[in-house]
Amino acid sequence: IPVKFEPQSLDWHHEQVTVHSGISKVDGEKIYHCHISDDKKHDQTFVDYVIKDILRETSMEKNVIIHSDNCKSQYKSAQHFHGMQVLANELNKIVIRVYGVAHHGKGEVDHVGGLAKVAVRLAVAQGRSFECSANIVDFLIEKFKDKDFPTHIYKEIVEEDLENDRVEARYKDFQTITGCDAFQVVIFTP
């Protein structure tokens, strides 16, 4: 490897995985959710899958508030708005979508993904290797099994599941909302 390319090649010589993190809060209880996948498409299908999985793990009696940064491609697309409306209908609850200031790596939710990444990097530095995202999830479940405040949930998202959802989405026509990139709050009612 030519010397000028060595630092980058050291960082990018292994297969990567996607880490999507979230936090649920219900009645004072906080749960850290970390979804890991070999799939590297950071699209609306992936985000929709994660949000629905987090809500399946969370017992809600009242309305749902979902907060995220202001990422237009993943959280303000016509497909996402459709998914939020479907979610409101399925849960028969109001879903309030709050968009914060766009940032990268500065909030508590970024800490959730950071915990997973640091733990895996440390294990790799100590000689451990991971073949796929399923191995990483198994490792993280074992590592954080005794953490109960907040609770840690690690799950793998199988690429085939996402691909099936993507194929289904190709056959849908999502209505665009003019000016949606300026929205800060959107309320979806059943």
XYZ file of C-alpha atoms in Angstrom:
190
model
C 0.000 0.000 0.000
C 1.490 3.368 -0.909
C 2.350 5.360 2.229
C -0.083 8.179 1.522
C -2.994 5.698 1.488
C -2.016 3.701 4.599
C -4.132 5.556 7.206
C -7.320 5.251 5.144
C -6.671 1.620 4.256
C -6.298 0.790 7.948
C -9.754 2.228 8.634
C -11.564 0.760 5.636
C -10.056 -2.676 5.027
C -12.854 -4.618 6.727
C -16.494 -5.075 5.909
C -18.726 -2.583 7.644
C -22.141 -2.843 9.256
C -24.881 -0.298 9.816
C -25.696 0.774 13.366
C -28.994 2.585 13.946
C -29.717 3.597 17.506
C -32.738 4.889 19.353
C -34.044 5.562 22.829
C -37.525 4.886 24.125
C -38.859 6.544 27.256
C -42.065 5.421 28.934
C -43.124 6.344 32.483
C -39.574 7.288 33.492
C -38.031 4.088 32.125
C -35.414 4.539 29.450
C -34.387 1.803 27.009
C -31.410 2.002 24.654
C -32.124 0.307 21.324
C -29.329 -0.556 18.920
C -30.081 -2.190 15.573
C -27.204 -3.643 13.584
C -27.301 -4.913 10.025
C -25.008 -6.028 7.241
C -27.235 -3.883 4.998
C -25.548 -0.582 4.197
C -28.446 1.311 2.623
C -29.454 4.093 4.972
C -32.870 4.608 3.454
C -36.420 5.131 4.621
C -37.152 1.405 4.612
C -34.375 0.852 7.161
C -35.579 3.723 9.370
C -39.203 2.556 9.200
C -38.170 -0.956 10.194
C -36.224 0.346 13.214
C -38.996 2.664 14.427
C -41.598 -0.101 14.240
C -39.308 -2.524 16.054
C -38.621 -0.037 18.844
C -42.348 0.587 19.266
C -43.015 -3.177 19.414
C -40.551 -3.337 22.344
C -42.200 -0.390 24.106
C -45.510 -0.602 25.925
C -47.391 2.623 25.300
C -50.691 3.650 26.732
C -50.676 7.192 25.404
C -49.673 8.974 22.243
C -46.271 8.492 20.640
C -43.671 11.235 20.272
C -40.773 10.500 17.924
C -37.860 12.917 17.984
C -34.909 12.951 15.590
C -32.457 15.263 13.949
C -33.540 17.091 10.824
C -32.299 14.596 8.210
C -34.372 15.247 5.092
C -33.540 12.052 3.219
C -34.523 9.602 5.958
C -37.049 11.454 8.086
C -38.784 13.981 5.832
C -39.451 11.926 2.735
C -42.903 11.190 1.370
C -42.324 7.513 2.190
C -41.563 8.367 5.831
C -44.701 10.479 6.192
C -46.710 7.587 4.748
C -45.066 5.222 7.255
C -45.904 7.519 10.165
C -49.548 7.705 9.081
C -49.719 3.915 8.782
C -48.174 3.685 12.256
C -50.773 6.077 13.725
C -53.529 4.008 12.124
C -52.118 0.670 13.336
C -51.561 1.889 16.912
C -54.766 3.922 16.920
C -52.759 6.676 18.623
C -51.600 10.147 17.707
C -47.993 10.089 16.484
C -46.153 13.374 16.980
C -43.014 13.696 14.871
C -40.553 16.312 16.198
C -37.528 17.372 14.142
C -34.652 18.897 16.070
C -31.673 20.794 14.760
C -29.591 18.776 12.314
C -26.418 17.607 13.997
C -24.104 14.647 13.965
C -22.912 12.740 16.992
C -23.871 15.152 19.754
C -27.009 13.765 21.365
C -27.768 10.943 23.778
C -29.044 8.754 20.965
C -25.611 8.990 19.330
C -24.160 7.773 22.625
C -26.202 4.556 22.267
C -24.568 3.708 18.937
C -21.216 4.910 20.262
C -21.334 2.425 23.163
C -21.765 -0.425 20.697
C -19.037 0.812 18.363
C -16.491 1.351 21.134
C -17.188 -2.084 22.648
C -16.741 -3.784 19.275
C -13.596 -1.812 18.415
C -12.069 -2.701 21.777
C -12.876 -6.388 21.257
C -11.308 -6.281 17.776
C -8.196 -4.567 19.190
C -7.961 -7.450 21.675
C -7.941 -9.963 18.816
C -11.599 -10.857 18.460
C -13.167 -10.966 15.008
C -16.758 -10.802 13.865
C -17.982 -12.489 10.693
C -21.272 -10.624 10.408
C -23.746 -8.393 12.209
C -25.313 -11.403 13.979
C -21.964 -12.102 15.692
C -21.721 -8.460 16.756
C -25.245 -8.533 18.203
C -24.482 -11.722 20.162
C -21.321 -10.117 21.549
C -23.135 -6.907 22.576
C -26.013 -8.791 24.211
C -23.497 -10.716 26.316
C -21.434 -7.613 27.131
C -24.385 -5.461 28.237
C -26.623 -8.184 29.714
C -26.249 -6.859 33.262
C -27.039 -3.241 32.345
C -30.513 -2.507 33.614
C -30.614 1.266 33.871
C -31.010 2.032 31.162
C -31.902 -1.318 29.654
C -29.934 -2.177 26.504
C -31.568 -4.000 23.591
C -29.422 -5.139 20.651
C -30.981 -6.629 17.542
C -29.895 -7.691 14.104
C -31.835 -6.577 11.072
C -31.554 -9.219 8.373
C -30.838 -7.853 4.901
C -33.493 -10.054 3.284
C -36.218 -8.576 5.509
C -35.260 -5.073 4.414
C -35.086 -6.079 0.771
C -38.604 -7.552 0.939
C -39.868 -4.258 2.393
C -38.022 -2.297 -0.314
C -39.596 -4.368 -3.088
C -43.039 -3.770 -1.586
C -42.372 -0.005 -1.327
C -41.459 0.204 -5.030
C -45.067 -0.509 -5.917
C -46.490 2.282 -3.782
C -47.009 5.884 -4.786
C -46.107 8.225 -1.923
C -47.709 11.669 -1.905
C -45.161 14.486 -1.657
C -45.916 17.334 0.746
C -44.772 20.702 -0.563
C -42.576 22.586 1.905
C -42.073 19.617 4.228
C -38.349 20.264 4.534
C -39.229 23.303 6.689
C -41.466 21.340 9.110
C -40.390 21.129 12.757
C -43.403 19.155 14.039
C -45.849 16.910 12.196
C -48.882 15.341 13.888
C -50.381 12.151 12.469
C -53.845 11.214 13.719
C -55.466 7.813 13.229
